[in-house]
Amino acid sequence: MSLTGDPPVEQAAPQRAAPGRAGPPPADDPAALKAVPVRHPWRWARVVPLLRVATAWYIPLATGLSVLQHYVERHFSKGATR
């Protein structure tokens, strides 16, 4: 009984994660002490092909621009003394 006259406050039960959704196990679960978070390495399997595509575009593009820069610098350095 409260001394202030307020009605007693009920404590809400701990909410559990919805089925199929990841979340921490409840604190009162004895299996929680044995639970180890699992990193899912197959998530990287979706990233690696994108990195390969980016590399396949970057190398030829950077090489082509480098060759172009060489010829531009050679053209404008004709009047320079060495």
Coordinates of C-alpha atoms in Angstrom, one line a residue:
M1 CA 0.0 0.0 0.0
S2 CA 1.3 3.4 -0.9
L3 CA 1.6 6.2 1.7
T4 CA 0.6 8.9 -0.8
G5 CA -2.8 7.3 -1.6
D6 CA -1.9 6.6 -5.2
P7 CA -3.0 3.3 -6.6
P8 CA -0.2 0.7 -6.8
V9 CA 1.7 0.6 -10.0
E10 CA 1.8 -2.7 -11.7
Q11 CA 5.1 -3.7 -13.3
A12 CA 4.9 -4.7 -16.9
A13 CA 6.1 -8.1 -17.9
P14 CA 9.3 -8.0 -20.0
Q15 CA 8.5 -7.9 -23.6
R16 CA 9.9 -10.7 -25.8
A17 CA 11.1 -10.2 -29.3
A18 CA 8.6 -11.0 -32.0
P19 CA 9.0 -14.4 -33.7
G20 CA 11.5 -14.3 -36.5
R21 CA 13.1 -11.1 -35.3
A22 CA 16.5 -10.9 -33.7
G23 CA 16.9 -9.5 -30.3
P24 CA 18.5 -10.1 -27.0
P25 CA 16.9 -12.9 -24.9
P26 CA 15.0 -11.9 -21.8
A27 CA 17.1 -11.5 -18.7
D28 CA 15.2 -14.2 -16.8
D29 CA 15.9 -16.8 -19.5
P30 CA 18.6 -19.2 -18.2
A31 CA 19.7 -19.8 -21.8
A32 CA 20.7 -16.2 -22.0
L33 CA 23.9 -16.9 -20.1
K34 CA 24.9 -19.3 -22.9
A35 CA 23.8 -17.2 -25.8
V36 CA 26.5 -15.9 -28.0
P37 CA 25.8 -13.3 -30.7
V38 CA 26.3 -14.8 -34.2
R39 CA 27.8 -12.8 -36.9
H40 CA 26.4 -13.8 -40.3
P41 CA 29.3 -14.0 -42.8
W42 CA 26.9 -14.6 -45.7
R43 CA 25.9 -10.9 -45.5
W44 CA 29.3 -10.1 -47.0
A45 CA 28.5 -12.4 -49.9
R46 CA 26.2 -9.7 -51.3
V47 CA 28.9 -7.0 -50.9
V48 CA 31.8 -8.8 -52.6
P49 CA 30.3 -8.9 -56.1
L50 CA 29.7 -5.1 -55.9
L51 CA 33.3 -4.6 -54.9
R52 CA 34.4 -6.6 -57.9
V53 CA 32.2 -4.6 -60.3
A54 CA 33.6 -1.3 -58.8
T55 CA 37.1 -2.6 -59.3
A56 CA 36.4 -3.7 -62.8
W57 CA 35.2 -0.2 -63.6
Y58 CA 37.8 1.7 -61.6
I59 CA 41.0 0.1 -63.0
P60 CA 40.3 0.7 -66.7
L61 CA 38.9 4.2 -66.0
A62 CA 41.9 5.3 -63.9
T63 CA 44.3 3.8 -66.4
G64 CA 42.7 5.6 -69.3
L65 CA 42.6 8.9 -67.5
S66 CA 46.2 8.5 -66.5
V67 CA 47.2 8.0 -70.1
L68 CA 45.2 11.0 -71.1
Q69 CA 46.9 13.1 -68.4
H70 CA 50.3 12.0 -69.7
Y71 CA 49.6 13.3 -73.2
V72 CA 48.0 16.5 -71.9
E73 CA 51.1 17.2 -69.7
R74 CA 53.4 16.4 -72.6
H75 CA 51.6 18.8 -74.9
F76 CA 51.7 21.7 -72.5
S77 CA 55.3 21.1 -71.4
K78 CA 56.7 21.7 -74.9
G79 CA 57.6 25.3 -74.1
A80 CA 59.0 24.5 -70.7
T81 CA 62.8 24.4 -70.2
R82 CA 64.2 21.2 -68.6

